[in-house]
Short mmCIF file of C-alpha atoms in Angstrom, two decimals:
data_model
loop_
_atom_site.label_atom_id
_atom_site.label_comp_id
_atom_site.label_asym_id
_atom_site.label_seq_id
_atom_site.Cartn_x
_atom_site.Cartn_y
_atom_site.Cartn_z
CA MET A 1 28.33 -40.86 3.53
CA PRO A 2 28.47 -39.98 -0.14
CA ARG A 3 26.87 -36.66 -1.25
CA ILE A 4 24.06 -38.35 -3.15
CA ASP A 5 23.18 -40.34 -0.05
CA ARG A 6 23.09 -37.17 2.05
CA TYR A 7 20.93 -35.38 -0.52
CA ILE A 8 18.24 -38.16 -0.56
CA LEU A 9 18.34 -38.53 3.16
CA SER A 10 17.95 -34.85 3.80
CA GLN A 11 14.92 -34.69 1.41
CA PHE A 12 13.24 -37.67 3.25
CA LEU A 13 13.95 -36.28 6.69
CA THR A 14 12.48 -32.85 5.86
CA LEU A 15 9.37 -34.51 4.48
CA PHE A 16 9.24 -36.88 7.45
CA GLY A 17 9.15 -34.00 9.88
CA PHE A 18 6.18 -32.47 8.00
CA PHE A 19 4.18 -35.65 7.73
CA ALA A 20 4.84 -36.76 11.28
CA LEU A 21 3.82 -33.31 12.60
CA VAL A 22 0.53 -33.35 10.71
CA LEU A 23 -0.30 -36.95 11.43
CA VAL A 24 0.48 -36.76 15.13
CA SER A 25 -1.62 -33.46 15.45
CA VAL A 26 -4.55 -35.14 13.77
CA TYR A 27 -4.31 -38.41 15.70
CA TRP A 28 -3.65 -36.68 19.03
CA ILE A 29 -6.51 -34.11 18.60
CA ASN A 30 -8.81 -37.00 18.10
CA ARG A 31 -7.69 -38.74 21.17
CA ALA A 32 -7.87 -35.50 23.24
CA VAL A 33 -11.43 -34.80 22.25
CA SER A 34 -12.60 -38.22 23.63
CA LEU A 35 -10.49 -37.63 26.82
CA PHE A 36 -11.89 -34.19 27.25
CA GLU A 37 -15.46 -35.42 27.04
CA ASN A 38 -14.82 -38.14 29.63
CA LEU A 39 -12.78 -36.17 32.15
CA ILE A 40 -14.90 -32.92 31.98
CA SER A 41 -18.09 -35.00 32.51
CA ASP A 42 -16.53 -36.31 35.75
CA GLY A 43 -15.83 -32.83 36.99
CA GLN A 44 -12.08 -32.70 36.27
CA THR A 45 -10.25 -29.43 35.43
CA ALA A 46 -8.60 -28.35 32.18
CA LEU A 47 -5.19 -29.04 33.71
CA VAL A 48 -6.03 -32.67 34.30
CA VAL A 49 -7.32 -33.10 30.78
CA LEU A 50 -4.02 -31.51 29.52
CA GLU A 51 -1.97 -33.91 31.65
CA PHE A 52 -3.80 -36.83 30.37
CA THR A 53 -3.44 -35.89 26.78
CA ALA A 54 0.22 -35.24 27.30
CA LEU A 55 0.69 -38.70 28.67
CA THR A 56 -0.97 -40.30 25.67
CA LEU A 57 1.37 -38.45 23.19
CA PRO A 58 4.22 -40.97 23.30
CA LEU A 59 1.93 -43.72 22.33
CA VAL A 60 0.46 -41.63 19.47
CA ILE A 61 3.80 -40.75 18.20
CA SER A 62 5.04 -44.43 18.25
CA ILE A 63 2.04 -45.35 16.20
CA VAL A 64 2.29 -42.53 13.67
CA LEU A 65 6.00 -42.54 12.99
CA PRO A 66 6.15 -45.66 10.63
CA ILE A 67 3.13 -44.19 8.60
CA ALA A 68 5.00 -40.82 8.38
CA ALA A 69 7.97 -42.66 7.14
CA PHE A 70 6.00 -44.24 4.43
CA ALA A 71 4.40 -40.98 3.37
CA ALA A 72 7.84 -39.24 3.37
CA SER A 73 9.53 -41.87 1.20
CA ALA A 74 6.63 -42.23 -1.25
CA TYR A 75 6.19 -38.48 -1.73
CA GLY A 76 9.95 -37.87 -1.80
CA THR A 77 10.54 -40.58 -4.40
CA ASN A 78 7.50 -39.06 -6.40
CA ARG A 79 9.06 -35.77 -6.37
CA LEU A 80 12.54 -37.05 -7.36
CA ALA A 81 10.89 -38.89 -10.39
CA SER A 82 8.64 -35.89 -11.44
CA GLU A 83 11.89 -33.53 -11.43
CA SER A 84 13.73 -36.17 -13.43
CA GLU A 85 16.38 -36.48 -10.67
CA LEU A 86 15.60 -40.25 -10.21
CA VAL A 87 15.97 -40.84 -13.98
CA ALA A 88 19.21 -38.97 -14.06
CA MET A 89 20.58 -41.05 -11.18
CA GLN A 90 19.50 -44.31 -12.87
CA ALA A 91 20.96 -43.07 -16.22
CA ALA A 92 24.31 -42.47 -14.44
CA GLY A 93 24.31 -46.24 -13.66
CA ILE A 94 23.16 -45.99 -10.04
CA SER A 95 21.18 -49.29 -9.34
CA PRO A 96 17.90 -49.45 -7.45
CA TRP A 97 19.83 -51.38 -4.75
CA ARG A 98 22.30 -48.53 -4.35
CA LEU A 99 19.55 -45.85 -4.29
CA ALA A 100 17.76 -47.95 -1.56
CA ARG A 101 20.72 -47.46 0.79
CA PRO A 102 19.92 -43.88 2.02
CA VAL A 103 16.23 -45.01 2.18
CA LEU A 104 17.17 -47.89 4.43
CA ALA A 105 19.27 -45.55 6.55
CA PHE A 106 16.29 -43.22 6.83
CA GLY A 107 14.02 -46.12 7.89
CA VAL A 108 16.56 -47.24 10.52
CA MET A 109 16.79 -43.78 12.07
CA VAL A 110 12.94 -43.75 12.35
CA GLY A 111 13.02 -47.29 13.76
CA VAL A 112 15.40 -46.07 16.53
CA MET A 113 13.10 -43.30 17.41
CA VAL A 114 10.22 -45.83 17.55
CA ALA A 115 12.46 -48.24 19.74
CA VAL A 116 13.23 -45.42 22.30
CA LEU A 117 9.59 -44.58 22.58
CA VAL A 118 8.12 -48.15 22.93
CA HIS A 119 10.94 -49.37 25.26
CA SER A 120 11.33 -46.36 27.52
CA VAL A 121 8.87 -43.46 27.16
CA VAL A 122 5.66 -45.23 26.47
CA PRO A 123 5.83 -47.68 29.47
CA MET A 124 6.83 -44.77 31.71
CA ALA A 125 3.92 -42.72 30.42
CA ARG A 126 1.51 -45.55 30.80
CA GLY A 127 2.67 -46.12 34.37
CA ARG A 128 2.04 -42.49 35.23
CA LEU A 129 -1.31 -42.48 33.51
CA ALA A 130 -2.43 -45.57 35.39
CA ASP A 131 -1.50 -43.91 38.73
CA ARG A 132 -3.27 -40.71 37.80
CA GLN A 133 -6.39 -42.65 36.78
CA ALA A 134 -6.35 -44.37 40.16
CA GLU A 135 -6.18 -41.10 41.91
CA ILE A 136 -8.94 -39.72 39.71
CA SER A 137 -11.15 -42.66 40.50
CA GLN A 138 -10.66 -42.32 44.21
CA ASN A 139 -11.63 -38.56 43.94
CA VAL A 140 -14.67 -39.41 41.82
CA THR A 141 -15.65 -42.05 44.51
CA ALA A 142 -15.19 -39.34 47.23
CA GLN A 143 -17.49 -36.86 45.53
CA PHE A 144 -20.56 -39.15 46.15
CA LEU A 145 -19.99 -38.77 49.86
CA ARG A 146 -22.12 -35.60 50.33
CA ALA A 147 -24.10 -35.12 53.51
CA GLY A 148 -27.91 -34.54 53.88
CA ALA A 149 -29.05 -36.07 50.67
CA PHE A 150 -29.96 -39.56 49.34
CA GLN A 151 -27.60 -40.47 46.47
CA TYR A 152 -27.71 -43.19 43.79
CA PRO A 153 -24.08 -43.70 42.52
CA VAL A 154 -25.23 -46.71 40.38
CA THR A 155 -28.67 -48.35 39.73
CA GLY A 156 -29.64 -50.42 42.83
CA VAL A 157 -27.37 -48.64 45.33
CA THR A 158 -28.65 -46.04 47.77
CA LEU A 159 -26.34 -43.94 49.82
CA TYR A 160 -27.20 -41.46 52.71
CA ILE A 161 -24.91 -39.51 55.08
CA SER A 162 -26.37 -37.51 57.88
CA LYS A 163 -23.39 -35.29 58.52
CA VAL A 164 -19.70 -34.89 57.66
CA ALA A 165 -17.66 -33.87 60.67
CA ASP A 166 -14.77 -31.37 60.39
CA ASP A 167 -12.23 -34.31 60.80
CA GLY A 168 -13.76 -36.17 57.82
CA ARG A 169 -15.86 -38.63 59.62
CA LEU A 170 -19.16 -39.69 58.07
CA LEU A 171 -21.83 -39.67 60.83
CA TYR A 172 -24.93 -41.96 60.74
CA PHE A 173 -23.97 -43.70 57.51
CA PHE A 174 -26.55 -45.65 55.53
CA LEU A 175 -25.96 -47.77 52.29
CA GLU A 176 -28.27 -50.25 50.63
CA ASP A 177 -27.10 -52.60 47.86
CA ALA A 178 -30.13 -53.97 46.04
CA ARG A 179 -28.56 -54.65 42.65
CA ASP A 180 -29.44 -58.28 43.22
CA PRO A 181 -33.06 -58.58 44.13
CA ASN A 182 -32.48 -61.95 45.64
CA ASN A 183 -29.71 -60.83 47.88
CA GLN A 184 -30.11 -57.35 49.30
CA THR A 185 -27.66 -56.03 51.84
CA THR A 186 -28.10 -52.89 54.00
CA TYR A 187 -25.09 -51.28 55.99
CA THR A 188 -25.81 -48.86 58.80
CA ALA A 189 -23.00 -47.27 61.12
CA THR A 190 -22.76 -44.67 63.62
CA GLU A 191 -19.73 -43.25 61.66
CA ALA A 192 -17.49 -44.25 58.89
CA LEU A 193 -14.31 -43.18 57.40
CA VAL A 194 -12.99 -43.32 53.67
CA VAL A 195 -9.43 -44.59 53.66
CA ARG A 196 -7.17 -44.50 50.65
CA THR A 197 -5.02 -47.55 49.98
CA ASP A 198 -2.74 -48.65 47.11
CA ASP A 199 -5.60 -51.06 46.10
CA GLY A 200 -8.15 -48.33 46.09
CA PRO A 201 -10.31 -46.57 48.66
CA ARG A 202 -11.71 -48.59 51.55
CA LEU A 203 -14.80 -47.67 53.62
CA VAL A 204 -14.26 -48.30 57.37
CA MET A 205 -17.55 -48.49 59.25
CA MET A 206 -17.73 -48.47 63.09
CA GLN A 207 -20.48 -49.35 65.47
CA GLY A 208 -23.06 -50.61 63.05
CA MET A 209 -24.95 -53.44 61.61
CA VAL A 210 -25.32 -55.42 58.38
CA GLN A 211 -28.77 -56.74 57.40
CA ASN A 212 -28.91 -59.30 54.52
CA LEU A 213 -32.12 -60.29 52.91
CA ARG A 214 -31.86 -63.40 50.87
CA GLN A 215 -34.55 -65.14 48.77
CA THR A 216 -34.07 -68.73 47.84
CA GLY A 217 -36.83 -71.02 46.45
CA GLY A 218 -39.66 -68.66 47.19
CA ARG A 219 -38.51 -68.30 50.78
CA GLN A 220 -37.01 -65.23 52.34
CA SER A 221 -34.46 -65.22 55.27
CA LEU A 222 -33.05 -62.15 57.03
CA SER A 223 -29.66 -62.25 58.78
CA VAL A 224 -28.41 -59.53 60.99
CA THR A 225 -24.71 -58.93 62.01
CA ARG A 226 -23.55 -56.39 64.48
CA PHE A 227 -19.96 -55.11 64.29
CA GLY A 228 -17.62 -52.72 66.09
CA GLU A 229 -15.58 -52.11 62.94
CA LEU A 230 -15.94 -53.31 59.36
CA ALA A 231 -13.71 -52.52 56.38
CA TYR A 232 -15.25 -52.87 52.78
CA ASP A 233 -14.02 -52.09 49.38
CA LEU A 234 -15.76 -48.97 48.20
CA ASP A 235 -15.04 -49.88 44.50
CA THR A 236 -16.93 -53.19 44.99
CA LEU A 237 -19.93 -51.17 46.27
CA LEU A 238 -19.84 -48.48 43.63
CA ASP A 239 -18.30 -50.07 40.54
CA GLY A 240 -19.22 -53.65 40.77
CA GLY A 241 -15.78 -54.95 41.91
CA SER A 242 -13.75 -53.56 38.98
CA SER A 243 -10.22 -55.03 38.65
CA ARG A 244 -7.32 -52.86 39.91
CA ASN A 245 -4.44 -54.82 38.51
CA ARG A 246 -1.68 -52.80 37.18
CA ASP A 247 -1.34 -52.53 33.50
CA LEU A 248 1.15 -55.03 31.99
CA ARG A 249 2.28 -52.42 29.42
CA ALA A 250 3.46 -50.03 32.07
CA TYR A 251 6.54 -52.29 32.76
CA SER A 252 9.83 -52.12 31.01
CA THR A 253 10.83 -54.60 28.35
CA SER A 254 13.55 -56.14 30.45
CA GLN A 255 11.05 -56.78 33.31
CA LEU A 256 8.68 -58.31 31.00
CA MET A 257 11.21 -60.76 29.49
CA ARG A 258 12.04 -61.91 33.08
CA ALA A 259 8.63 -61.67 34.64
CA ASP A 260 8.83 -62.68 38.24
CA ALA A 261 6.10 -63.67 40.59
CA GLU A 262 5.76 -60.14 41.96
CA LEU A 263 5.05 -58.64 38.57
CA LEU A 264 2.64 -61.41 37.65
CA ALA A 265 0.74 -61.03 40.92
CA ALA A 266 0.54 -57.17 40.45
CA THR A 267 -0.78 -57.43 36.90
CA GLY A 268 -2.72 -60.64 37.15
CA SER A 269 -1.21 -61.97 33.97
CA THR A 270 1.03 -64.81 32.98
CA ALA A 271 4.67 -65.17 31.98
CA ASP A 272 3.60 -65.95 28.36
CA LYS A 273 1.60 -62.77 28.11
CA ALA A 274 4.38 -60.79 29.57
CA ARG A 275 6.86 -62.28 27.11
CA ALA A 276 4.44 -61.68 24.16
CA GLU A 277 4.17 -57.95 25.16
CA ALA A 278 7.91 -57.61 25.18
CA HIS A 279 8.28 -59.24 21.77
CA GLN A 280 5.71 -56.92 20.36
CA ARG A 281 7.81 -54.03 21.52
CA LEU A 282 10.89 -55.63 20.09
CA ALA A 283 9.19 -56.16 16.57
CA LYS A 284 7.58 -52.72 16.30
CA PRO A 285 10.74 -50.72 15.28
CA PHE A 286 11.16 -52.91 12.30
CA GLN A 287 7.99 -51.55 10.77
CA SER A 288 9.68 -48.17 10.00
CA PRO A 289 12.44 -49.39 7.59
CA VAL A 290 9.88 -51.72 5.88
CA ALA A 291 7.43 -48.93 5.50
CA ALA A 292 10.14 -46.64 4.09
CA LEU A 293 11.40 -49.11 1.71
CA LEU A 294 7.90 -50.04 0.46
CA GLY A 295 7.17 -46.40 -0.27
CA PHE A 296 10.42 -46.09 -2.25
CA ALA A 297 10.66 -49.40 -4.00
CA MET A 298 7.17 -49.44 -5.43
CA LEU A 299 7.72 -46.18 -7.13
CA LEU A 300 10.85 -47.46 -8.97
CA ILE A 301 8.87 -50.06 -11.07
CA GLY A 302 7.05 -48.87 -14.21
CA GLY A 303 9.71 -46.45 -15.41
CA TYR A 304 9.04 -42.74 -16.45
CA SER A 305 5.60 -41.66 -17.54
CA ARG A 306 4.26 -38.17 -18.24
CA PHE A 307 1.13 -39.16 -16.24
CA GLY A 308 3.14 -39.63 -13.12
CA VAL A 309 3.43 -42.63 -10.77
CA TRP A 310 0.07 -42.73 -9.27
CA LYS A 311 -0.46 -46.38 -10.11
CA GLN A 312 2.72 -47.33 -8.25
CA VAL A 313 1.61 -45.13 -5.23
CA ILE A 314 -1.59 -47.10 -5.07
CA TRP A 315 0.30 -50.40 -5.18
CA ALA A 316 2.62 -49.07 -2.38
CA VAL A 317 -0.47 -48.17 -0.22
CA VAL A 318 -1.96 -51.71 -0.94
CA ALA A 319 1.39 -53.36 0.05
CA LEU A 320 1.47 -51.30 3.29
CA ILE A 321 -2.06 -52.17 4.15
CA LEU A 322 -1.19 -55.94 3.55
CA VAL A 323 1.68 -55.70 5.97
CA GLN A 324 -0.51 -53.76 8.57
CA PHE A 325 -3.20 -56.45 8.17
CA LEU A 326 -0.75 -59.29 8.78
CA GLY A 327 0.40 -57.39 11.87
CA THR A 328 -3.15 -57.04 13.16
CA ALA A 329 -3.84 -60.65 12.44
CA ALA A 330 -0.65 -61.74 14.37
CA GLU A 331 -1.53 -59.68 17.34
CA SER A 332 -4.98 -61.22 17.40
CA GLN A 333 -3.46 -64.59 17.33
CA VAL A 334 -1.01 -63.88 20.11
CA ALA A 335 -3.91 -62.32 22.17
CA GLN A 336 -5.64 -65.56 22.01
CA ASN A 337 -2.53 -67.65 22.73
CA ALA A 338 0.40 -65.87 24.11
CA THR A 339 2.73 -68.83 23.16
CA ARG A 340 2.26 -67.87 19.54
CA TRP A 341 4.52 -64.75 20.03
CA PRO A 342 6.90 -65.65 17.04
CA LEU A 343 4.12 -64.71 14.70
CA ILE A 344 4.64 -61.01 15.62
CA TYR A 345 8.04 -61.00 13.52
CA LEU A 346 6.11 -62.41 10.45
CA PRO A 347 4.69 -59.10 9.11
CA PRO A 348 8.16 -57.40 9.10
CA LEU A 349 9.63 -60.34 7.33
CA VAL A 350 6.93 -60.40 4.74
CA GLY A 351 7.35 -56.66 4.17
CA ALA A 352 11.18 -57.09 3.82
CA ALA A 353 10.60 -59.95 1.29
CA ILE A 354 8.17 -57.64 -0.81
CA CYS A 355 10.70 -54.82 -0.81
CA ALA A 356 13.57 -57.12 -1.92
CA THR A 357 11.46 -58.63 -4.66
CA ILE A 358 10.34 -55.19 -5.97
CA LEU A 359 13.97 -53.86 -5.91
CA TRP A 360 15.04 -57.01 -7.86
CA VAL A 361 12.37 -56.40 -10.41
CA ALA A 362 13.23 -52.70 -10.67
CA ALA A 363 16.97 -53.62 -11.21
CA LYS A 364 16.12 -55.78 -14.25
CA PRO A 365 13.19 -53.97 -15.98
CA ARG A 366 14.61 -54.16 -19.47
CA ARG A 367 15.38 -57.86 -19.36
CA LEU A 368 11.91 -58.61 -18.13
CA ARG A 369 10.20 -56.64 -20.86
CA LYS A 370 12.43 -58.18 -23.50
CA GLY A 371 11.47 -61.66 -22.22
CA ALA A 372 7.77 -60.79 -22.26
CA ALA A 373 8.06 -59.42 -25.91
CA ALA A 374 10.04 -62.49 -27.05
CA ALA A 375 7.35 -64.95 -25.89
CA PRO A 376 4.62 -63.61 -28.29
CA ALA A 377 7.08 -63.44 -31.12
CA ALA A 378 8.00 -67.13 -30.58
CA GLY A 379 4.38 -68.10 -30.60
CA ASP A 380 3.68 -66.29 -33.87
CA GLY A 381 6.68 -68.03 -35.52
CA SER A 382 5.36 -71.52 -34.47
#
């Protein structure tokens, strides 16, 4: 690599490290505060909070890196211009296309980092986070099972346990589910056990009775069922039947591309949605070189000015916002219809086209100005 390329690349990488550290810290602290409030309110320890915040860090980094690449390229180009280094390079005959080569290399390096995160680290962290959330939810469910007091886990549900035996059995168990006034159910059992399964905690009641009071058309009917053993989903009783499907984003990209029946059954998703998630990961690394080139190319137009290049910086930010807006719109369309996944690649293509157009304009500034000046002169002569 030529010396000038190494110099520009080293400048951008140094600035990238600074901006990435600052942006990740700000974004991560914001996420950590919300997690801290939710977990501490559920009675979790500081170690659990730290573990959860650490598991969200890879996702935060993958989101922030393209923005940090843009900030580094824009700030670095501005500094090169303010110190007249960029003017000297252009005066030596180096074209904007040639100057963009180390910037493109810088963007590709950041894109490789993003690719490693979104294809490997982020899915692994999401999977671990989902497992820990399931464990925490079971512990939160178990904390309601206290003896000697009426408890109200949610509105309309009343729970009472006379005694908890040393071996974990719940003696003289009572539970009333009156969330639906027209369909009230009461469970009583001599003893019960809370059993943890892969699908969540199950309540196994023994030697008991179910009483169901149903009201239809102004008439009430009571049905009584006695049982020797009855298993019931505790999440259904306490959380209203929340879904426990595994997160689609916790699987690797290769698994999503060839989604089999087992994966679709575990996630409750479709093959099109799995494929769309995989293509979102494939398209995400392209954001980094586009963002880096936008921050560099926009600052080349306009030439040297003692007032700086703040106008070009604003245009660069506007261009980045436009590309990000297209990305958000494409994701929204894919969320509505997963078969539209090719739209995911549209924002990077539009960004690349903007960068190429700006570099073409920057490579021919004098010719464009002469053409613009010649047009009024010709009009005066006529």
